[in-house]
Amino acid sequence: MLDGTTGLDRDLLGGKAWSIERMRSLGIPVPPAFVLGTDVCRQYYRAERQLTSDVWDELPAAMAAIASVTGRHFGDETHPLLVSVRSGAAISMPGMMDTILNLGINDQVEKALAEETGDSRYAADTRRRFVEQFEKVVGTYPPDDPWEQLRMAIVAVLESWHSRRAIAYRRDRGISDDGGTAVTVQAMVFGNLDDRSGTGVLFTRDPLSGASTPYGEWLLHGQGEDVVSGRSNARALDELADEMPTAYAELMAAARQLEQAGRDVQDIEFTIESGKLWLLQTRSAKRSAEATVRHAVQLQREGLITVDEALDRVNADLVESVMTPHIDPTVLRTAEEVARGKQACQGVAVGVVITDVDEAEERASNGEQVILVRPTTDPDDVAAMSLVSGVVTELGGATSHAAVVCRELNVPCVVGCGDGAVELAGQTVTVDATHGIVYRGALPLVEPAVQDDSDLEQLLGWAQATTGTTEHTLPELLRLRARAVATG
């Protein structure tokens, strides 16, 4: 049981369960949960994709521990307990492995939920969500027996460690295939319950621009998958402050607490159920190259990290990407705008629009400048997204899958452009992801300078002081420093 006192490390618990442990230890409201550690996954693959009987034998006691906290029981026809089954590797791999929500529902449980809440539409919506997600992840209609649902979901999550997209993600980032994923089983809280319920994602600082202000999106009557999938256009977090001021104030307080404890910008998933705030997980935020630079300087100035730690959080390649060209402002007055959406990862990209993922991956791998344009992206699109010059989506917000992955890859991205973007297929466009605009044709670009940016100047000063030389550029100094650290 994840009660905040296990003392186990991230490598064993996986990032998701480890974050639940941390939040519980800080007194932050988190639905009760237990975890099958990464060692279970490694054992599963060593045993030729079989779980030992002791793993299954321990499940009833673990579920009973959740029931003792919630007052709900798995498969009960009066006060049923539903759970989520979530993946969670030691190193964050957002969207690359599988999750199943609302597990434990069947005809009898749906009826019980409807009678308990007096809302048959809520019960039916929860059942629909579960069936759709179970079929997508497991590949078959869910059985009636909640325990069999649980067993099948656990196996499916373990199998997703070796999914095509997870393997491609690890290969692209040099992550070992040997670590395995943990499986976290957590009591459900319902953002789709009523008019005082919703779900969202909060970044403790802006992951796009690097501003020190919180940034996020949320949905009324939604569950987490609605936000991160990009299929729904989420609302700005400021609106939550107006509609649910108490929950918003509690969220901001928890965000500050978690950033202080983690000494880094946090990406937090939350659900509000009938006005009650619950945090589901937190992790260090994936962010744009520019935001990484800004946040490193901010956190040092605020006393959360040292100068050495600030320099450790940036590298030469990242700084060079911040210093990439931008559109010549003299041509913007006559440039033709063909799409406009939300910033998701800053930068500028020029290329030909391709809407087929396989074609985009092939042409980009052959050295062509490609802009991948899709209604929305899917985790299976990551291999192509890591190769293309830019990404544009018709749906989704700045906390959607496309946005999060592009920020990690430092691929310029504009999301939520609306219908019609895919009709640009075959045309050459310029994506100004810093401002969320797509222009027709290849616009001329100009080079920036370190002197134009106070945060880069600060990093340059720190790098010069720690290396003892002023004769190199900032990227050169960072490479010198990295080599010195590596050689001791």
GROMACS .gro file of C-alpha atoms in nm:
model
  488
    1MET     CA    1   0.000   0.000   0.000
    2LEU     CA    2   0.133   0.345  -0.092
    3ASP     CA    3   0.085   0.524   0.238
    4GLY     CA    4   0.382   0.763   0.234
    5THR     CA    5   0.599   0.547   0.458
    6THR     CA    6   0.735   0.270   0.232
    7GLY     CA    7   1.076   0.432   0.189
    8LEU     CA    8   1.119   0.253  -0.146
    9ASP     CA    9   1.299   0.424  -0.433
   10ARG     CA   10   1.181   0.532  -0.777
   11ASP     CA   11   1.360   0.247  -0.956
   12LEU     CA   12   1.141  -0.007  -0.780
   13LEU     CA   13   0.814   0.187  -0.745
   14GLY     CA   14   0.820   0.354  -1.086
   15GLY     CA   15   0.774   0.728  -1.123
   16LYS     CA   16   0.397   0.735  -1.085
   17ALA     CA   17   0.381   0.533  -0.762
   18TRP     CA   18   0.687   0.713  -0.625
   19SER     CA   19   0.510   1.045  -0.676
   20ILE     CA   20   0.202   0.912  -0.496
   21GLU     CA   21   0.427   0.814  -0.203
   22ARG     CA   22   0.578   1.162  -0.195
   23MET     CA   23   0.240   1.335  -0.203
   24ARG     CA   24   0.102   1.110   0.071
   25SER     CA   25   0.407   1.186   0.288
   26LEU     CA   26   0.340   1.560   0.241
   27GLY     CA   27  -0.025   1.526   0.344
   28ILE     CA   28  -0.158   1.607  -0.003
   29PRO     CA   29  -0.495   1.444  -0.089
   30VAL     CA   30  -0.432   1.141  -0.312
   31PRO     CA   31  -0.670   0.849  -0.379
   32PRO     CA   32  -0.542   0.530  -0.210
   33ALA     CA   33  -0.329   0.302  -0.424
   34PHE     CA   34  -0.091   0.009  -0.429
   35VAL     CA   35   0.180  -0.086  -0.675
   36LEU     CA   36   0.329  -0.391  -0.840
   37GLY     CA   37   0.692  -0.283  -0.865
   38THR     CA   38   0.919  -0.285  -1.168
   39ASP     CA   39   1.066  -0.613  -1.038
   40VAL     CA   40   0.730  -0.777  -1.118
   41CYS     CA   41   0.764  -0.663  -1.480
   42ARG     CA   42   1.118  -0.795  -1.508
   43GLN     CA   43   1.006  -1.125  -1.357
   44TYR     CA   44   0.713  -1.137  -1.601
   45TYR     CA   45   0.942  -1.121  -1.904
   46ARG     CA   46   1.200  -1.360  -1.756
   47ALA     CA   47   0.918  -1.613  -1.707
   48GLU     CA   48   0.815  -1.587  -2.074
   49ARG     CA   49   0.527  -1.348  -2.008
   50GLN     CA   50   0.381  -1.529  -1.709
   51LEU     CA   51   0.309  -1.385  -1.364
   52THR     CA   52   0.374  -1.608  -1.065
   53SER     CA   53   0.086  -1.718  -0.846
   54ASP     CA   54   0.206  -1.513  -0.550
   55VAL     CA   55   0.140  -1.190  -0.743
   56TRP     CA   56  -0.221  -1.290  -0.806
   57ASP     CA   57  -0.258  -1.421  -0.451
   58GLU     CA   58  -0.164  -1.080  -0.306
   59LEU     CA   59  -0.423  -0.884  -0.503
   60PRO     CA   60  -0.727  -0.945  -0.275
   61ALA     CA   61  -0.543  -0.814   0.032
   62ALA     CA   62  -0.419  -0.510  -0.159
   63MET     CA   63  -0.769  -0.432  -0.286
   64ALA     CA   64  -0.906  -0.480   0.066
   65ALA     CA   65  -0.660  -0.217   0.189
   66ILE     CA   66  -0.803   0.033  -0.061
   67ALA     CA   67  -1.155  -0.067   0.042
   68SER     CA   68  -1.072   0.002   0.407
   69VAL     CA   69  -0.988   0.363   0.318
   70THR     CA   70  -1.269   0.432   0.072
   71GLY     CA   71  -1.552   0.230   0.229
   72ARG     CA   72  -1.611   0.080  -0.114
   73HIS     CA   73  -1.556  -0.278  -0.224
   74PHE     CA   74  -1.443  -0.419  -0.556
   75GLY     CA   75  -1.734  -0.580  -0.740
   76ASP     CA   76  -1.983  -0.480  -0.468
   77GLU     CA   77  -2.336  -0.416  -0.587
   78THR     CA   78  -2.414  -0.148  -0.328
   79HIS     CA   79  -2.100   0.064  -0.281
   80PRO     CA   80  -1.872  -0.047  -0.564
   81LEU     CA   81  -1.503   0.039  -0.590
   82LEU     CA   82  -1.366   0.123  -0.932
   83VAL     CA   83  -0.992   0.154  -0.995
   84SER     CA   84  -0.743   0.275  -1.250
   85VAL     CA   85  -0.457   0.051  -1.364
   86ARG     CA   86  -0.162   0.263  -1.470
   87SER     CA   87   0.188   0.209  -1.606
   88GLY     CA   88   0.484   0.391  -1.455
   89ALA     CA   89   0.851   0.343  -1.539
   90ALA     CA   90   1.132   0.484  -1.326
   91ILE     CA   91   1.210   0.731  -1.608
   92SER     CA   92   0.903   0.922  -1.722
   93MET     CA   93   0.769   0.810  -2.062
   94PRO     CA   94   0.451   1.020  -2.098
   95GLY     CA   95   0.185   0.855  -2.311
   96MET     CA   96   0.406   0.569  -2.424
   97MET     CA   97   0.248   0.290  -2.218
   98ASP     CA   98  -0.106   0.196  -2.134
   99THR     CA   99  -0.360   0.295  -1.870
  100ILE     CA  100  -0.713   0.171  -1.806
  101LEU     CA  101  -0.960   0.378  -1.603
  102ASN     CA  102  -1.295   0.291  -1.442
  103LEU     CA  103  -1.207  -0.077  -1.408
  104GLY     CA  104  -1.445  -0.298  -1.210
  105ILE     CA  105  -1.770  -0.193  -1.373
  106ASN     CA  106  -2.027  -0.434  -1.516
  107ASP     CA  107  -2.408  -0.441  -1.545
  108GLN     CA  108  -2.464  -0.474  -1.171
  109VAL     CA  109  -2.204  -0.212  -1.078
  110GLU     CA  110  -2.338   0.034  -1.335
  111LYS     CA  111  -2.685  -0.010  -1.182
  112ALA     CA  112  -2.541   0.043  -0.833
  113LEU     CA  113  -2.366   0.365  -0.940
  114ALA     CA  114  -2.686   0.494  -1.098
  115GLU     CA  115  -2.889   0.420  -0.785
  116GLU     CA  116  -2.627   0.565  -0.550
  117THR     CA  117  -2.589   0.894  -0.740
  118GLY     CA  118  -2.937   0.918  -0.889
  119ASP     CA  119  -2.768   0.978  -1.223
  120SER     CA  120  -2.795   0.699  -1.476
  121ARG     CA  121  -2.618   0.909  -1.741
  122TYR     CA  122  -2.307   0.939  -1.524
  123ALA     CA  123  -2.309   0.562  -1.464
  124ALA     CA  124  -2.354   0.488  -1.834
  125ASP     CA  125  -2.081   0.738  -1.930
  126THR     CA  126  -1.839   0.573  -1.687
  127ARG     CA  127  -1.923   0.229  -1.829
  128ARG     CA  128  -1.880   0.352  -2.185
  129ARG     CA  129  -1.541   0.502  -2.109
  130PHE     CA  130  -1.422   0.180  -1.950
  131VAL     CA  131  -1.539  -0.045  -2.234
  132GLU     CA  132  -1.383   0.177  -2.502
  133GLN     CA  133  -1.050   0.201  -2.323
  134PHE     CA  134  -1.039  -0.169  -2.229
  135GLU     CA  135  -1.109  -0.272  -2.589
  136LYS     CA  136  -0.840  -0.036  -2.718
  137VAL     CA  137  -0.573  -0.149  -2.472
  138VAL     CA  138  -0.653  -0.517  -2.423
  139GLY     CA  139  -0.806  -0.583  -2.762
  140THR     CA  140  -1.125  -0.752  -2.646
  141TYR     CA  141  -1.458  -0.670  -2.480
  142PRO     CA  142  -1.417  -0.674  -2.101
  143PRO     CA  143  -1.544  -0.976  -1.907
  144ASP     CA  144  -1.817  -0.932  -1.645
  145ASP     CA  145  -1.597  -1.050  -1.358
  146PRO     CA  146  -1.416  -0.745  -1.212
  147TRP     CA  147  -1.126  -0.963  -1.090
  148GLU     CA  148  -1.073  -1.100  -1.439
  149GLN     CA  149  -1.083  -0.743  -1.571
  150LEU     CA  150  -0.808  -0.655  -1.323
  151ARG     CA  151  -0.590  -0.949  -1.416
  152MET     CA  152  -0.621  -0.876  -1.789
  153ALA     CA  153  -0.549  -0.506  -1.736
  154ILE     CA  154  -0.233  -0.576  -1.533
  155VAL     CA  155  -0.100  -0.803  -1.806
  156ALA     CA  156  -0.185  -0.544  -2.074
  157VAL     CA  157   0.007  -0.273  -1.887
  158LEU     CA  158   0.308  -0.502  -1.850
  159GLU     CA  159   0.287  -0.584  -2.222
  160SER     CA  160   0.289  -0.214  -2.309
  161TRP     CA  161   0.650  -0.194  -2.184
  162HIS     CA  162   0.745  -0.360  -2.511
  163SER     CA  163   0.496  -0.178  -2.735
  164ARG     CA  164   0.631  -0.034  -3.057
  165ARG     CA  165   0.596   0.324  -2.937
  166ALA     CA  166   0.759   0.254  -2.599
  167ILE     CA  167   1.056   0.081  -2.763
  168ALA     CA  168   1.097   0.369  -3.012
  169TYR     CA  169   1.079   0.624  -2.730
  170ARG     CA  170   1.345   0.446  -2.524
  171ARG     CA  171   1.571   0.395  -2.825
  172ASP     CA  172   1.550   0.764  -2.915
  173ARG     CA  173   1.650   0.866  -2.561
  174GLY     CA  174   1.901   0.595  -2.482
  175ILE     CA  175   1.684   0.439  -2.209
  176SER     CA  176   1.750   0.073  -2.131
  177ASP     CA  177   1.486  -0.187  -2.216
  178ASP     CA  178   1.569  -0.374  -1.895
  179GLY     CA  179   1.405  -0.144  -1.637
  180GLY     CA  180   1.044  -0.248  -1.679
  181THR     CA  181   0.728  -0.069  -1.577
  182ALA     CA  182   0.551  -0.072  -1.244
  183VAL     CA  183   0.172  -0.118  -1.235
  184THR     CA  184  -0.015   0.120  -1.006
  185VAL     CA  185  -0.372   0.031  -0.903
  186GLN     CA  186  -0.554   0.334  -0.761
  187ALA     CA  187  -0.907   0.407  -0.644
  188MET     CA  188  -1.097   0.610  -0.901
  189VAL     CA  189  -1.218   0.962  -0.835
  190PHE     CA  190  -1.459   1.095  -1.093
  191GLY     CA  191  -1.425   1.420  -1.280
  192ASN     CA  192  -1.734   1.327  -1.480
  193LEU     CA  193  -1.960   1.292  -1.175
  194ASP     CA  194  -2.152   1.622  -1.167
  195ASP     CA  195  -2.140   1.998  -1.229
  196ARG     CA  196  -1.879   2.044  -0.954
  197SER     CA  197  -1.642   1.784  -1.101
  198GLY     CA  198  -1.363   1.804  -1.356
  199THR     CA  199  -1.006   1.713  -1.438
  200GLY     CA  200  -0.694   1.891  -1.551
  201VAL     CA  201  -0.320   1.928  -1.578
  202LEU     CA  202  -0.118   2.195  -1.398
  203PHE     CA  203   0.241   2.301  -1.461
  204THR     CA  204   0.382   2.496  -1.168
  205ARG     CA  205   0.554   2.725  -1.421
  206ASP     CA  206   0.489   2.786  -1.788
  207PRO     CA  207   0.648   2.498  -1.986
  208LEU     CA  208   0.633   2.694  -2.311
  209SER     CA  209   0.772   3.041  -2.248
  210GLY     CA  210   0.948   2.971  -1.920
  211ALA     CA  211   0.746   3.234  -1.732
  212SER     CA  212   0.733   3.175  -1.356
  213THR     CA  213   0.353   3.177  -1.348
  214PRO     CA  214   0.147   2.852  -1.323
  215TYR     CA  215   0.004   2.716  -1.645
  216GLY     CA  216  -0.259   2.453  -1.709
  217GLU     CA  217  -0.582   2.334  -1.864
  218TRP     CA  218  -0.892   2.162  -1.731
  219LEU     CA  219  -1.228   2.020  -1.834
  220LEU     CA  220  -1.560   2.021  -1.656
  221HIS     CA  221  -1.731   1.679  -1.662
  222GLY     CA  222  -1.411   1.512  -1.782
  223GLN     CA  223  -1.156   1.247  -1.699
  224GLY     CA  224  -0.781   1.275  -1.740
  225GLU     CA  225  -0.764   1.101  -2.075
  226ASP     CA  226  -0.992   1.370  -2.222
  227VAL     CA  227  -0.727   1.636  -2.156
  228VAL     CA  228  -0.404   1.457  -2.248
  229SER     CA  229  -0.542   1.285  -2.560
  230GLY     CA  230  -0.607   1.620  -2.725
  231ARG     CA  231  -0.949   1.509  -2.845
  232SER     CA  232  -1.117   1.775  -2.629
  233ASN     CA  233  -1.033   2.143  -2.632
  234ALA     CA  234  -0.964   2.212  -2.267
  235ARG     CA  235  -1.027   2.538  -2.083
  236ALA     CA  236  -0.767   2.772  -1.938
  237LEU     CA  237  -0.683   2.714  -1.574
  238ASP     CA  238  -0.782   3.071  -1.485
  239GLU     CA  239  -1.144   2.972  -1.541
  240LEU     CA  240  -1.116   2.712  -1.265
  241ALA     CA  241  -1.036   2.993  -1.021
  242ASP     CA  242  -1.368   3.155  -1.112
  243GLU     CA  243  -1.582   2.840  -1.106
  244MET     CA  244  -1.428   2.649  -0.812
  245PRO     CA  245  -1.223   2.897  -0.610
  246THR     CA  246  -1.169   2.668  -0.309
  247ALA     CA  247  -1.040   2.378  -0.518
  248TYR     CA  248  -0.823   2.619  -0.718
  249ALA     CA  249  -0.667   2.768  -0.402
  250GLU     CA  250  -0.595   2.418  -0.267
  251LEU     CA  251  -0.441   2.321  -0.602
  252MET     CA  252  -0.209   2.623  -0.604
  253ALA     CA  253  -0.101   2.551  -0.246
  254ALA     CA  254  -0.022   2.188  -0.330
  255ALA     CA  255   0.165   2.299  -0.642
  256ARG     CA  256   0.391   2.529  -0.441
  257GLN     CA  257   0.453   2.255  -0.186
  258LEU     CA  258   0.544   1.999  -0.453
  259GLU     CA  259   0.776   2.236  -0.640
  260GLN     CA  260   0.959   2.316  -0.318
  261ALA     CA  261   0.990   1.948  -0.229
  262GLY     CA  262   1.095   1.844  -0.579
  263ARG     CA  263   1.320   2.148  -0.638
  264ASP     CA  264   1.195   2.153  -0.996
  265VAL     CA  265   0.896   2.255  -1.206
  266GLN     CA  266   0.614   2.002  -1.162
  267ASP     CA  267   0.360   1.857  -1.404
  268ILE     CA  268   0.055   1.766  -1.192
  269GLU     CA  269  -0.257   1.568  -1.287
  270PHE     CA  270  -0.563   1.642  -1.076
  271THR     CA  271  -0.930   1.556  -1.050
  272ILE     CA  272  -1.207   1.741  -0.871
  273GLU     CA  273  -1.496   1.521  -0.757
  274SER     CA  274  -1.800   1.713  -0.633
  275GLY     CA  275  -1.579   2.004  -0.531
  276LYS     CA  276  -1.314   1.789  -0.358
  277LEU     CA  277  -0.960   1.819  -0.497
  278TRP     CA  278  -0.752   1.505  -0.553
  279LEU     CA  279  -0.402   1.489  -0.699
  280LEU     CA  280  -0.328   1.179  -0.906
  281GLN     CA  281   0.041   1.218  -0.985
  282THR     CA  282   0.324   1.467  -1.015
  283ARG     CA  283   0.654   1.461  -1.202
  284SER     CA  284   0.926   1.695  -1.321
  285ALA     CA  285   0.779   1.878  -1.617
  286LYS     CA  286   0.876   1.823  -1.978
  287ARG     CA  287   0.928   2.170  -2.120
  288SER     CA  288   1.062   2.362  -2.416
  289ALA     CA  289   1.430   2.443  -2.447
  290GLU     CA  290   1.356   2.808  -2.375
  291ALA     CA  291   1.158   2.721  -2.064
  292THR     CA  292   1.439   2.494  -1.942
  293VAL     CA  293   1.682   2.787  -1.963
  294ARG     CA  294   1.444   3.031  -1.792
  295HIS     CA  295   1.351   2.788  -1.514
  296ALA     CA  296   1.712   2.699  -1.435
  297VAL     CA  297   1.792   3.067  -1.377
  298GLN     CA  298   1.468   3.132  -1.184
  299LEU     CA  299   1.512   2.837  -0.949
  300GLN     CA  300   1.872   2.935  -0.874
  301ARG     CA  301   1.775   3.294  -0.799
  302GLU     CA  302   1.496   3.171  -0.570
  303GLY     CA  303   1.743   2.955  -0.376
  304LEU     CA  304   1.595   2.618  -0.473
  305ILE     CA  305   1.904   2.501  -0.663
  306THR     CA  306   2.273   2.597  -0.678
  307VAL     CA  307   2.463   2.754  -0.967
  308ASP     CA  308   2.616   2.414  -1.048
  309GLU     CA  309   2.273   2.253  -1.049
  310ALA     CA  310   2.139   2.527  -1.277
  311LEU     CA  311   2.422   2.463  -1.524
  312ASP     CA  312   2.361   2.087  -1.496
  313ARG     CA  313   2.000   2.140  -1.609
  314VAL     CA  314   2.100   2.292  -1.941
  315ASN     CA  315   2.338   2.164  -2.205
  316ALA     CA  316   2.502   2.289  -2.522
  317ASP     CA  317   2.248   2.138  -2.761
  318LEU     CA  318   1.960   2.285  -2.563
  319VAL     CA  319   2.114   2.634  -2.558
  320GLU     CA  320   2.181   2.613  -2.931
  321SER     CA  321   1.816   2.527  -2.991
  322VAL     CA  322   1.711   2.836  -2.793
  323MET     CA  323   1.939   3.039  -3.019
  324THR     CA  324   1.778   2.906  -3.336
  325PRO     CA  325   1.663   3.152  -3.603
  326HIS     CA  326   1.327   3.329  -3.594
  327ILE     CA  327   1.117   3.474  -3.875
  328ASP     CA  328   1.246   3.799  -4.020
  329PRO     CA  329   0.998   4.054  -3.877
  330THR     CA  330   1.015   4.265  -4.193
  331VAL     CA  331   0.820   4.001  -4.391
  332LEU     CA  332   0.542   3.934  -4.141
  333ARG     CA  333   0.327   4.222  -4.258
  334THR     CA  334   0.279   4.060  -4.599
  335ALA     CA  335   0.300   3.692  -4.496
  336GLU     CA  336  -0.014   3.483  -4.558
  337GLU     CA  337  -0.150   3.315  -4.246
  338VAL     CA  338  -0.307   2.975  -4.321
  339ALA     CA  339  -0.371   2.842  -3.969
  340ARG     CA  340  -0.365   2.965  -3.612
  341GLY     CA  341  -0.371   2.767  -3.286
  342LYS     CA  342  -0.208   2.740  -2.946
  343GLN     CA  343   0.164   2.743  -2.873
  344ALA     CA  344   0.281   2.397  -2.768
  345CYS     CA  345   0.659   2.410  -2.820
  346GLN     CA  346   0.832   2.726  -2.930
  347GLY     CA  347   1.049   2.763  -3.236
  348VAL     CA  348   1.023   2.796  -3.612
  349ALA     CA  349   1.010   2.518  -3.870
  350VAL     CA  350   0.987   2.523  -4.248
  351GLY     CA  351   0.884   2.220  -4.452
  352VAL     CA  352   0.632   2.039  -4.665
  353VAL     CA  353   0.305   1.935  -4.500
  354ILE     CA  354   0.256   1.558  -4.471
  355THR     CA  355  -0.055   1.414  -4.306
  356ASP     CA  356   0.032   1.042  -4.318
  357VAL     CA  357   0.250   0.935  -4.025
  358ASP     CA  358   0.439   0.660  -4.209
  359GLU     CA  359   0.509   0.886  -4.506
  360ALA     CA  360   0.624   1.166  -4.275
  361GLU     CA  361   0.860   0.930  -4.092
  362GLU     CA  362   1.006   0.795  -4.418
  363ARG     CA  363   1.058   1.132  -4.584
  364ALA     CA  364   1.201   1.292  -4.272
  365SER     CA  365   1.441   1.001  -4.221
  366ASN     CA  366   1.566   1.067  -4.573
  367GLY     CA  367   1.660   1.423  -4.480
  368GLU     CA  368   1.353   1.609  -4.608
  369GLN     CA  369   1.211   1.898  -4.403
  370VAL     CA  370   0.864   1.772  -4.307
  371ILE     CA  371   0.578   1.928  -4.113
  372LEU     CA  372   0.350   1.656  -3.971
  373VAL     CA  373  -0.011   1.780  -3.968
  374ARG     CA  374  -0.277   1.562  -3.802
  375PRO     CA  375  -0.625   1.602  -3.650
  376THR     CA  376  -0.453   1.494  -3.326
  377THR     CA  377  -0.153   1.280  -3.246
  378ASP     CA  378  -0.141   0.937  -3.089
  379PRO     CA  379   0.139   0.780  -2.883
  380ASP     CA  380   0.211   0.558  -3.183
  381ASP     CA  381   0.314   0.871  -3.378
  382VAL     CA  382   0.621   0.937  -3.161
  383ALA     CA  383   0.870   0.775  -3.399
  384ALA     CA  384   0.766   1.018  -3.674
  385MET     CA  385   0.743   1.316  -3.437
  386SER     CA  386   1.105   1.262  -3.333
  387LEU     CA  387   1.219   1.304  -3.696
  388VAL     CA  388   1.001   1.580  -3.843
  389SER     CA  389   1.080   1.952  -3.835
  390GLY     CA  390   0.745   2.059  -3.690
  391VAL     CA  391   0.403   1.933  -3.580
  392VAL     CA  392   0.058   2.090  -3.623
  393THR     CA  393  -0.272   1.948  -3.492
  394GLU     CA  394  -0.632   2.050  -3.551
  395LEU     CA  395  -0.745   1.949  -3.200
  396GLY     CA  396  -0.600   1.955  -2.850
  397GLY     CA  397  -0.444   2.199  -2.610
  398ALA     CA  398  -0.102   2.280  -2.472
  399THR     CA  399  -0.115   1.992  -2.223
  400SER     CA  400  -0.213   1.731  -2.485
  401HIS     CA  401   0.007   1.439  -2.586
  402ALA     CA  402   0.135   1.620  -2.896
  403ALA     CA  403   0.237   1.922  -2.692
  404VAL     CA  404   0.413   1.728  -2.416
  405VAL     CA  405   0.610   1.507  -2.656
  406CYS     CA  406   0.712   1.797  -2.880
  407ARG     CA  407   0.840   1.995  -2.583
  408GLU     CA  408   1.056   1.703  -2.479
  409LEU     CA  409   1.183   1.663  -2.836
  410ASN     CA  410   1.217   2.041  -2.888
  411VAL     CA  411   1.009   2.013  -3.204
  412PRO     CA  412   0.813   2.332  -3.289
  413CYS     CA  413   0.445   2.254  -3.242
  414VAL     CA  414   0.111   2.433  -3.282
  415VAL     CA  415  -0.206   2.260  -3.156
  416GLY     CA  416  -0.579   2.324  -3.176
  417CYS     CA  417  -0.579   2.493  -3.518
  418GLY     CA  418  -0.931   2.377  -3.603
  419ASP     CA  419  -1.062   2.199  -3.908
  420GLY     CA  420  -0.883   2.244  -4.238
  421ALA     CA  421  -0.517   2.222  -4.139
  422VAL     CA  422  -0.481   1.877  -4.296
  423GLU     CA  423  -0.593   2.028  -4.627
  424LEU     CA  424  -0.251   2.193  -4.648
  425ALA     CA  425  -0.104   1.854  -4.744
  426GLY     CA  426   0.172   1.885  -5.001
  427GLN     CA  427   0.226   2.258  -4.950
  428THR     CA  428   0.535   2.423  -4.805
  429VAL     CA  429   0.464   2.617  -4.486
  430THR     CA  430   0.647   2.803  -4.211
  431VAL     CA  431   0.538   2.710  -3.857
  432ASP     CA  432   0.587   2.992  -3.606
  433ALA     CA  433   0.524   2.786  -3.296
  434THR     CA  434   0.634   3.071  -3.069
  435HIS     CA  435   0.319   3.260  -3.166
  436GLY     CA  436   0.095   2.969  -3.273
  437ILE     CA  437   0.075   3.066  -3.640
  438VAL     CA  438   0.130   2.874  -3.965
  439TYR     CA  439   0.225   3.076  -4.277
  440ARG     CA  440   0.217   2.977  -4.641
  441GLY     CA  441   0.557   2.926  -4.804
  442ALA     CA  442   0.913   2.937  -4.672
  443LEU     CA  443   0.968   3.268  -4.493
  444PRO     CA  444   1.321   3.410  -4.442
  445LEU     CA  445   1.480   3.367  -4.098
  446VAL     CA  446   1.728   3.573  -3.893
  447GLU     CA  447   1.977   3.471  -3.622
  448PRO     CA  448   1.947   3.575  -3.254
  449ALA     CA  449   2.236   3.659  -3.019
  450VAL     CA  450   2.317   3.568  -2.656
  451GLN     CA  451   2.335   3.938  -2.572
  452ASP     CA  452   1.967   3.969  -2.659
  453ASP     CA  453   1.868   3.736  -2.374
  454SER     CA  454   1.935   3.815  -2.007
  455ASP     CA  455   1.895   3.453  -1.893
  456LEU     CA  456   2.147   3.327  -2.149
  457GLU     CA  457   2.379   3.606  -2.039
  458GLN     CA  458   2.341   3.490  -1.678
  459LEU     CA  459   2.422   3.131  -1.774
  460LEU     CA  460   2.722   3.256  -1.972
  461GLY     CA  461   2.850   3.440  -1.664
  462TRP     CA  462   2.807   3.133  -1.445
  463ALA     CA  463   2.975   2.908  -1.702
  464GLN     CA  464   3.268   3.146  -1.736
  465ALA     CA  465   3.310   3.160  -1.357
  466THR     CA  466   3.301   2.782  -1.311
  467THR     CA  467   3.532   2.704  -1.606
  468GLY     CA  468   3.772   2.993  -1.546
  469THR     CA  469   3.771   3.113  -1.906
  470THR     CA  470   3.597   3.383  -2.107
  471GLU     CA  471   3.727   3.278  -2.448
  472HIS     CA  472   3.440   3.056  -2.559
  473THR     CA  473   3.072   3.077  -2.648
  474LEU     CA  474   2.811   2.952  -2.401
  475PRO     CA  475   2.759   2.618  -2.583
  476GLU     CA  476   3.136   2.567  -2.597
  477LEU     CA  477   3.169   2.641  -2.225
  478LEU     CA  478   2.890   2.398  -2.141
  479ARG     CA  479   3.063   2.125  -2.342
  480LEU     CA  480   3.393   2.199  -2.166
  481ARG     CA  481   3.219   2.182  -1.830
  482ALA     CA  482   3.041   1.855  -1.919
  483ARG     CA  483   3.370   1.694  -2.020
  484ALA     CA  484   3.535   1.812  -1.697
  485VAL     CA  485   3.250   1.667  -1.489
  486ALA     CA  486   3.263   1.337  -1.681
  487THR     CA  487   3.638   1.297  -1.624
  488GLY     CA  488   3.620   1.396  -1.259
   0.00000   0.00000   0.00000
